[in-house]
XYZ file of C-alpha atoms in Angstrom:
522
model
C -72.627 -84.310 -96.889
C -75.787 -86.078 -96.119
C -75.702 -89.741 -97.042
C -78.072 -92.787 -97.670
C -79.909 -94.233 -94.705
C -77.571 -95.744 -92.004
C -76.794 -99.454 -92.347
C -77.035 -101.862 -89.683
C -80.052 -102.542 -87.210
C -83.392 -100.702 -87.579
C -83.318 -97.422 -85.726
C -86.192 -96.462 -83.559
C -87.045 -92.834 -82.708
C -86.827 -91.939 -79.065
C -87.081 -89.080 -76.677
C -84.072 -87.653 -75.058
C -84.411 -90.250 -72.316
C -84.378 -93.123 -74.893
C -87.956 -93.946 -74.603
C -89.399 -95.125 -78.069
C -91.793 -92.567 -79.818
C -94.889 -93.816 -81.457
C -95.784 -90.761 -83.497
C -93.411 -87.753 -84.011
C -95.644 -85.930 -86.497
C -98.735 -85.210 -84.488
C -99.343 -83.639 -81.056
C -101.714 -85.316 -78.486
C -105.112 -83.436 -78.463
C -108.557 -83.791 -76.952
C -110.506 -84.626 -80.088
C -109.247 -83.822 -83.691
C -109.776 -80.069 -83.174
C -109.144 -79.779 -79.406
C -106.326 -78.423 -77.203
C -103.029 -80.030 -76.552
C -102.448 -82.039 -73.478
C -99.769 -81.332 -70.863
C -99.092 -85.052 -70.797
C -97.794 -85.002 -74.344
C -94.152 -85.535 -73.280
C -92.931 -86.230 -76.755
C -93.912 -82.562 -77.629
C -92.700 -81.010 -74.342
C -89.351 -83.031 -74.628
C -88.733 -81.802 -78.129
C -89.819 -78.159 -77.474
C -88.170 -77.642 -74.180
C -84.799 -78.746 -75.617
C -85.276 -76.722 -78.685
C -85.888 -73.513 -76.466
C -82.451 -74.227 -74.993
C -80.365 -74.994 -77.927
C -78.476 -71.697 -78.124
C -75.584 -70.871 -75.748
C -74.143 -67.250 -75.268
C -72.136 -66.255 -78.370
C -68.475 -65.548 -78.013
C -67.894 -61.892 -77.126
C -65.222 -61.880 -79.645
C -64.287 -64.531 -82.397
C -67.865 -65.462 -82.759
C -67.620 -66.571 -86.424
C -65.309 -69.409 -86.993
C -64.324 -72.650 -88.619
C -62.551 -75.589 -87.114
C -60.861 -78.854 -87.921
C -58.701 -81.685 -86.464
C -55.267 -83.153 -87.179
C -51.908 -83.535 -85.722
C -48.601 -81.741 -84.877
C -45.358 -83.551 -85.976
C -41.929 -82.590 -84.587
C -39.373 -82.187 -87.367
C -36.562 -80.450 -85.543
C -34.993 -80.740 -81.957
C -35.632 -77.836 -79.695
C -35.091 -79.807 -76.304
C -32.282 -77.424 -75.540
C -34.984 -74.811 -75.129
C -37.966 -76.558 -73.779
C -38.498 -79.716 -71.740
C -42.073 -79.893 -72.890
C -42.806 -83.546 -74.027
C -44.704 -82.359 -77.096
C -41.161 -81.524 -78.482
C -39.169 -84.271 -76.987
C -38.682 -86.613 -80.183
C -38.265 -85.914 -83.761
C -41.190 -87.720 -85.612
C -43.449 -87.593 -82.624
C -47.051 -86.767 -83.523
C -49.650 -85.107 -81.144
C -53.388 -84.700 -81.926
C -54.504 -81.085 -82.203
C -57.493 -78.938 -83.125
C -57.531 -75.618 -84.691
C -60.158 -72.903 -84.834
C -60.005 -69.877 -87.226
C -62.288 -67.049 -86.756
C -62.874 -63.299 -87.352
C -62.778 -61.090 -84.344
C -65.356 -58.395 -84.343
C -68.293 -59.981 -86.302
C -71.237 -61.905 -84.985
C -71.729 -65.545 -85.690
C -73.640 -64.837 -88.816
C -71.188 -62.174 -90.186
C -69.233 -62.674 -93.459
C -65.959 -64.419 -93.442
C -64.387 -61.951 -95.954
C -64.516 -58.770 -93.973
C -61.376 -56.816 -93.226
C -60.664 -58.028 -89.669
C -57.892 -59.924 -87.901
C -58.310 -63.615 -87.929
C -57.989 -65.778 -84.834
C -55.751 -68.788 -85.244
C -56.061 -70.853 -82.104
C -54.234 -74.263 -81.700
C -55.253 -76.951 -79.068
C -52.546 -79.624 -78.695
C -53.720 -82.746 -76.786
C -50.353 -83.475 -75.219
C -49.374 -86.282 -72.758
C -48.961 -83.543 -70.134
C -52.355 -81.917 -70.663
C -53.776 -79.382 -72.962
C -51.565 -76.758 -74.520
C -53.693 -74.001 -76.103
C -51.536 -71.550 -78.314
C -54.161 -68.909 -78.925
C -53.053 -66.627 -81.594
C -54.028 -64.485 -84.548
C -52.933 -64.270 -88.177
C -51.006 -61.105 -87.202
C -47.767 -60.923 -85.211
C -48.980 -57.839 -83.340
C -52.052 -56.476 -81.702
C -53.906 -53.244 -81.348
C -53.055 -52.607 -77.682
C -50.355 -53.487 -75.229
C -52.252 -53.268 -71.835
C -55.086 -55.717 -71.175
C -57.077 -53.098 -69.128
C -58.040 -51.541 -72.640
C -59.324 -54.690 -74.211
C -62.993 -54.188 -73.099
C -63.070 -50.675 -74.480
C -61.286 -51.592 -77.479
C -63.673 -54.298 -78.362
C -66.648 -52.115 -77.625
C -65.184 -49.638 -80.091
C -65.249 -52.278 -82.758
C -68.680 -53.660 -82.060
C -72.065 -51.921 -82.698
C -73.023 -48.506 -81.405
C -75.266 -49.211 -78.235
C -77.902 -46.689 -79.411
C -78.224 -47.279 -83.170
C -76.900 -50.964 -83.146
C -74.952 -50.116 -86.307
C -71.172 -50.335 -86.848
C -69.806 -46.895 -86.015
C -66.700 -45.439 -87.989
C -66.460 -42.799 -85.231
C -66.140 -45.325 -82.393
C -63.561 -47.331 -84.561
C -61.359 -44.452 -85.416
C -61.797 -42.497 -82.341
C -60.250 -45.238 -80.262
C -57.559 -46.023 -82.943
C -56.561 -42.490 -83.196
C -56.521 -41.874 -79.401
C -54.163 -44.884 -79.074
C -51.285 -44.524 -81.482
C -50.068 -47.828 -80.253
C -52.716 -49.224 -82.652
C -50.770 -48.079 -85.663
C -48.825 -51.235 -86.246
C -51.868 -53.395 -86.178
C -53.980 -50.982 -88.198
C -51.369 -50.744 -90.835
C -51.218 -54.544 -91.127
C -55.005 -54.753 -91.039
C -55.548 -52.370 -94.033
C -52.700 -53.853 -95.991
C -53.336 -56.683 -98.516
C -53.129 -59.276 -95.770
C -56.091 -57.663 -94.053
C -58.371 -60.049 -96.026
C -56.964 -63.493 -96.308
C -58.343 -65.863 -99.013
C -59.976 -68.218 -96.594
C -58.217 -69.785 -93.664
C -55.708 -72.022 -95.510
C -53.749 -69.388 -97.017
C -52.711 -67.210 -94.016
C -49.846 -67.444 -91.474
C -50.556 -67.733 -87.772
C -48.659 -66.222 -84.707
C -48.661 -66.872 -81.087
C -48.199 -63.116 -81.159
C -47.290 -62.906 -77.366
C -43.988 -63.476 -75.833
C -43.694 -66.708 -73.948
C -40.957 -68.417 -71.957
C -39.505 -71.861 -72.722
C -37.660 -73.850 -69.991
C -35.403 -76.818 -70.456
C -34.783 -79.799 -68.488
C -31.944 -78.010 -66.641
C -34.254 -75.189 -65.569
C -32.693 -72.671 -68.122
C -35.118 -70.336 -69.496
C -35.445 -68.209 -72.656
C -38.112 -65.950 -74.170
C -39.795 -67.063 -77.386
C -42.368 -66.135 -79.951
C -44.279 -68.922 -81.969
C -44.977 -68.613 -85.831
C -46.897 -70.981 -88.070
C -46.313 -70.349 -91.677
C -48.782 -71.602 -94.285
C -47.447 -74.314 -96.664
C -50.339 -73.331 -99.184
C -48.799 -70.039 -99.873
C -50.129 -66.621 -98.923
C -53.238 -65.563 -100.841
C -55.444 -62.586 -100.160
C -58.644 -61.250 -101.511
C -58.983 -57.885 -103.143
C -61.552 -55.410 -101.844
C -63.786 -56.328 -104.780
C -63.523 -59.953 -104.435
C -64.144 -59.880 -100.637
C -67.215 -57.688 -101.073
C -68.624 -60.021 -103.671
C -68.158 -63.072 -101.527
C -69.662 -61.380 -98.604
C -72.794 -61.169 -100.492
C -72.724 -64.462 -102.481
C -70.938 -66.691 -100.138
C -70.620 -65.235 -96.619
C -69.428 -68.647 -95.282
C -66.510 -68.911 -97.855
C -63.787 -69.596 -95.243
C -65.773 -72.270 -93.532
C -66.700 -73.824 -96.890
C -63.307 -73.649 -98.328
C -61.609 -75.405 -95.227
C -64.320 -78.037 -95.082
C -64.256 -78.821 -98.824
C -60.363 -79.012 -98.972
C -60.283 -81.580 -96.062
C -63.120 -83.536 -97.476
C -61.180 -83.849 -100.670
C -58.114 -84.941 -98.784
C -56.321 -81.662 -99.781
C -55.088 -81.458 -96.148
C -53.764 -77.941 -95.201
C -50.511 -77.613 -93.278
C -48.390 -74.996 -91.539
C -44.847 -75.079 -90.451
C -44.198 -74.159 -86.745
C -41.159 -71.838 -85.942
C -40.006 -70.255 -82.861
C -37.890 -67.101 -82.149
C -35.597 -67.126 -79.152
C -34.356 -64.297 -77.012
C -32.119 -64.759 -73.850
C -32.930 -62.998 -70.626
C -29.771 -60.899 -71.208
C -30.866 -59.886 -74.668
C -34.223 -58.957 -73.236
C -32.700 -56.810 -70.733
C -30.724 -54.911 -73.235
C -33.218 -54.865 -76.026
C -33.944 -51.463 -77.560
C -37.582 -52.030 -77.205
C -39.909 -53.797 -74.812
C -39.719 -57.398 -75.998
C -43.047 -58.080 -74.118
C -45.008 -55.313 -75.982
C -47.775 -56.976 -78.200
C -47.620 -54.167 -80.580
C -43.951 -54.844 -81.463
C -42.446 -57.671 -83.517
C -38.952 -59.174 -82.949
C -36.854 -58.554 -86.157
C -35.945 -61.691 -87.908
C -32.454 -60.502 -88.700
C -31.763 -60.293 -84.952
C -33.946 -63.274 -83.770
C -34.162 -65.755 -86.778
C -36.928 -68.262 -87.213
C -36.042 -71.726 -85.818
C -38.012 -74.624 -87.410
C -39.866 -76.849 -84.887
C -42.507 -78.915 -86.798
C -45.588 -78.955 -88.900
C -49.315 -78.656 -88.165
C -51.640 -80.735 -90.394
C -55.381 -80.739 -90.553
C -56.876 -84.062 -91.795
C -60.360 -84.385 -90.283
C -63.426 -82.316 -90.288
C -65.708 -81.957 -87.388
C -68.654 -84.473 -87.081
C -70.750 -81.954 -85.406
C -70.154 -78.192 -85.642
C -71.806 -77.280 -82.440
C -70.256 -79.964 -80.270
C -66.843 -79.794 -81.612
C -66.215 -76.277 -82.884
C -68.772 -74.007 -81.153
C -68.020 -75.542 -77.870
C -64.218 -75.546 -78.347
C -62.692 -73.523 -75.671
C -59.068 -72.121 -75.750
C -57.176 -70.864 -72.663
C -53.751 -69.287 -72.909
C -53.131 -70.499 -69.319
C -53.070 -74.046 -70.455
C -49.325 -74.516 -70.801
C -47.651 -77.841 -70.105
C -44.256 -77.929 -68.222
C -41.587 -76.273 -70.373
C -43.796 -73.584 -71.657
C -44.650 -70.485 -69.346
C -45.839 -67.023 -69.533
C -43.737 -63.991 -69.854
C -44.423 -60.467 -68.399
C -46.403 -59.639 -71.535
C -49.333 -57.464 -70.065
C -51.788 -58.722 -72.747
C -50.878 -62.241 -72.088
C -51.270 -61.868 -68.276
C -54.672 -60.425 -68.888
C -55.761 -63.293 -71.144
C -54.640 -65.831 -68.508
C -57.667 -64.738 -66.453
C -60.026 -63.507 -69.152
C -60.248 -66.635 -71.326
C -61.043 -69.367 -68.847
C -63.449 -66.811 -67.112
C -65.508 -66.352 -70.259
C -65.708 -70.143 -70.833
C -67.052 -70.665 -67.440
C -69.610 -68.103 -68.256
C -70.404 -69.305 -71.859
C -70.140 -73.181 -71.247
C -70.221 -73.609 -67.564
C -67.608 -74.353 -64.825
C -67.138 -77.889 -66.051
C -66.273 -76.793 -69.697
C -63.162 -79.040 -69.594
C -65.561 -82.125 -69.365
C -66.776 -81.310 -72.892
C -65.057 -83.892 -75.013
C -63.355 -81.616 -77.369
C -61.834 -79.525 -74.511
C -60.893 -82.641 -72.309
C -57.314 -83.700 -72.030
C -56.396 -87.022 -73.767
C -54.305 -89.851 -72.367
C -53.955 -87.966 -69.119
C -54.922 -89.546 -65.749
C -56.799 -86.585 -64.090
C -55.956 -86.252 -60.430
C -57.367 -83.041 -58.971
C -59.785 -82.151 -56.278
C -62.231 -80.152 -58.236
C -65.910 -81.500 -57.821
C -69.617 -81.031 -58.764
C -71.028 -77.883 -60.419
C -73.405 -77.814 -63.413
C -72.928 -80.435 -66.136
C -70.313 -82.366 -64.036
C -69.378 -85.388 -66.227
C -66.469 -86.931 -64.462
C -65.784 -88.066 -60.973
C -62.739 -89.095 -59.098
C -62.451 -92.852 -57.919
C -64.514 -93.522 -54.922
C -61.486 -94.324 -52.800
C -59.877 -90.932 -53.595
C -60.582 -88.068 -51.084
C -61.858 -84.720 -52.249
C -59.413 -82.749 -50.265
C -55.688 -82.334 -50.060
C -53.470 -83.018 -48.297
C -54.795 -86.426 -47.139
C -53.507 -89.648 -45.829
C -54.992 -91.910 -48.465
C -54.237 -91.155 -52.151
C -50.549 -90.649 -51.814
C -50.259 -87.651 -54.262
C -47.223 -85.577 -53.585
C -45.650 -82.406 -54.963
C -43.474 -83.056 -57.914
C -40.623 -80.564 -58.120
C -39.723 -81.444 -61.767
C -42.941 -79.763 -62.822
C -42.538 -76.561 -60.794
C -42.448 -73.290 -62.814
C -39.100 -71.784 -63.442
C -37.873 -69.297 -60.835
C -37.637 -65.729 -62.155
C -36.728 -62.415 -60.536
C -39.081 -59.290 -60.436
C -38.153 -55.925 -58.991
C -39.538 -52.482 -58.974
C -42.195 -50.279 -57.345
C -45.768 -51.308 -57.724
C -47.560 -48.679 -59.819
C -49.836 -48.054 -62.849
C -47.039 -47.432 -65.339
C -48.086 -45.446 -68.566
C -46.618 -46.903 -71.607
C -48.878 -45.046 -74.299
C -45.951 -43.299 -75.914
C -43.561 -46.268 -75.886
C -42.203 -45.703 -79.419
C -45.476 -46.400 -81.514
C -44.005 -45.486 -84.844
C -40.573 -46.987 -85.495
C -41.459 -50.456 -86.425
C -44.667 -49.169 -88.399
C -42.316 -46.925 -90.384
C -40.131 -49.897 -91.308
C -43.301 -51.821 -92.257
C -44.552 -48.904 -94.350
C -41.267 -47.928 -96.115
C -39.364 -51.151 -96.399
C -41.690 -54.202 -95.958
C -44.337 -52.901 -98.266
C -43.802 -52.390 -102.105
C -45.076 -49.222 -103.862
C -48.258 -50.827 -105.057
C -48.879 -52.272 -101.614
C -48.428 -48.852 -100.018
C -50.839 -47.381 -102.557
C -53.569 -49.912 -101.739
C -52.942 -49.637 -97.990
C -53.596 -45.785 -98.053
C -56.655 -46.232 -100.326
C -58.086 -48.847 -97.940
C -57.588 -46.701 -94.795
C -59.018 -43.506 -96.496
C -62.142 -45.519 -97.633
C -62.671 -46.491 -94.004
C -61.586 -43.242 -92.335
C -63.832 -41.005 -94.664
C -66.885 -42.014 -92.654
C -65.596 -40.586 -89.396
C -65.974 -37.250 -88.309
C -63.514 -34.582 -89.479
C -61.742 -33.986 -86.040
C -61.185 -37.753 -85.877
C -59.729 -37.812 -89.410
C -57.316 -35.050 -88.608
C -56.042 -36.854 -85.513
C -55.601 -40.115 -87.316
C -53.769 -38.505 -90.312
C -51.469 -36.821 -87.787
C -50.657 -40.251 -86.381
C -49.887 -41.751 -89.899
C -47.788 -38.554 -90.566
C -45.775 -39.309 -87.455
C -45.040 -42.792 -88.991
C -43.875 -41.243 -92.209
C -44.809 -38.004 -93.972
C -45.729 -39.753 -97.189
C -48.086 -42.102 -95.281
C -50.132 -39.277 -93.827
C -49.981 -37.071 -96.945
C -51.290 -39.902 -99.216
C -54.310 -40.586 -96.883
C -54.971 -36.836 -96.450
C -54.906 -36.471 -100.298
C -57.402 -39.322 -100.705
C -59.760 -37.681 -98.200
C -59.686 -34.391 -99.893
C -60.350 -36.043 -103.238
C -63.362 -37.805 -101.616
C -64.605 -34.487 -100.303
C -64.605 -35.585 -96.646
C -61.517 -33.678 -95.594
C -61.811 -30.156 -94.034
C -58.880 -27.820 -93.476
C -60.936 -25.683 -91.155
C -61.047 -25.414 -87.389
C -64.066 -27.235 -85.703
C -65.437 -25.475 -82.649
C -67.812 -27.167 -80.393
C -70.264 -25.064 -78.362
C -72.312 -26.476 -75.511
C -75.160 -24.838 -73.690
C -76.593 -26.270 -70.594
C -79.580 -25.118 -68.676
C -81.837 -26.648 -65.991
C -84.189 -28.213 -68.717
C -82.300 -28.377 -71.925
C -78.817 -29.305 -73.309
C -77.661 -28.087 -76.709
C -74.501 -28.978 -78.496
C -73.644 -27.049 -81.692
C -70.887 -27.737 -84.202
C -69.426 -24.711 -86.030
C -66.986 -25.030 -89.107
C -64.695 -22.231 -89.709
C -62.712 -22.012 -92.965
C -58.989 -22.262 -92.615
C -58.391 -18.589 -93.533
C -60.053 -17.375 -90.237
C -58.674 -20.357 -88.181
C -55.675 -18.527 -86.772
C -57.832 -15.563 -85.523
C -60.124 -17.720 -83.731
C -57.352 -19.565 -81.962
C -55.986 -16.205 -80.906
C-alpha cells in the first residue's frame, strides 16, 4: 500500500498549526541528561494529540470494513416512489457501504458466527439516504425496548469480562421471537465468506410514496452478484487465528485489483389493504414477507469501486442514521425501526459530537444546506452572514414546501404497552427449517446450535430445546440428542434452594435423577 516518496515540491514537517519543525527526533532538555522543558511545544503538540486519538467505540457493529462506489438505476419504480434517487433509468448516485460484525469489539475476528451489518449511505440530491441493514432479513427481537438488554446478553459478562453462554442463551430462550434469527444465524449463512459474498437486507418495513401521494409498504433487498459463499466452522476458526481481519483484507484487495463487488437492489411491495388483511404482522422484524406473495422487483445495482484513503476518517467516523430518508421514502409502524430513528443519531452525537454531519464522509453532497442549527463542538460550517439564525424571519424568504411533506396516514387504537411476545414465533421458522433448508443443512444447523448451547446451564438448555421442539419435533429432538451425546444434557429435575440470613446468603443447586422427578414435583 505504501509507495515511494511523494513527488512534487519538498515537504516540510510541521506541527498541527503548520509551524515548521526543526528536529522531530529529540526532545528539548536542559543539558544532555537534563529534564524536559514545558516550552517544548513540538513534543507537547505531538503527545497531546496522541492522547486523544481514540473516540468511543461503537456499542454495536464496532468491527467493520468500508468502501465507496455508486448506485445505478436499472428499472423504473417511480410509480411507487417519488425519491429522485430512483427517477431516471441509468442515473448514478454516489454511495458508501460499511460492513460489520455486531457483538464483537473493534479488534475481534471477522469470521465469528454473528450477524453482519450491511449499511448503505446514498449521497442523493435530496440529502443523505441511509439504508441501515444486515445480512439477514429478520432480527432477534420485534420491540426496540428490548434492544439494550439483548445487546448486553451478547456482550461480555460484567463480572468476569468473558463471553457468557448463559447470558446469550438465557435471553434467546426466554424470548422465542429470537428463533427465526437464531436459526438463520446457526445455519451455513451464519459465517459469510468475507463481505463480498453475502446478501444485504433493509430488514425493516418502509413506506414508499409516489408523486401523487399514493403510498405502499416495502422491503429492500440487495443480492450479491458474486454468489453466496460461506465458511465452514473449521475454516472460520482457522482464519480467526491466522487472519482475524480477513473480511477487511478481502474487500480492500478485491477493489484494489479492480475486481469491483456489486449487488442488485430489489424491493418487495405491499399495499395498505394487503397489510390490513395480512395473516401476520407485516411490521414485525422477526418475520419475512414470502416471495411467492410479494415478489422481488428489481431496482438497480450497487457497485463498490473505491477504497477509503484513511480508515479512521472515512470508515470509523462514518455514521448511519435510519431517520435519514429523502422525500418518497418514509418509516412504517415497525417498532424496531421507530426505536432506531432515535437511537442511531443519538449515539452518533455521543460518539462523534453534535456536528457529526459536518464530517466529510457524513455530509450531504450537492445540497445547499438551509437550516437554523448553529455552533456546538467541532462546528465546521456556517450559514451565510446575511441569513438569520431563527425562523420564521423576514429576510431569507425560506418557505414551507408542501411537495416535501410526509404522506398523511391514519392511526387508531388505545394507547397501551401491547404484549406481542407470543405473536406466532414458530410458523415461519418451521418453513425455514423443513422447506428452505436441505437435509445436510439441517444437520449442520443442529450441530452448530448444540455446540453453542452445550456450554449453557442445563435448565437453559431445556428451555431452548423446548422452543426448538415447538418449531418442529425433529428440530428439538436432534439438538437434544446431540447434547446427550456430548454429555451436557440432564433429564433430571433441577431444584434451587436459597437460604438467607442477616449476614449470609447461600444458593445451592441440587440435581435429582429423572426417576424421582415426579415425586418431588408432587
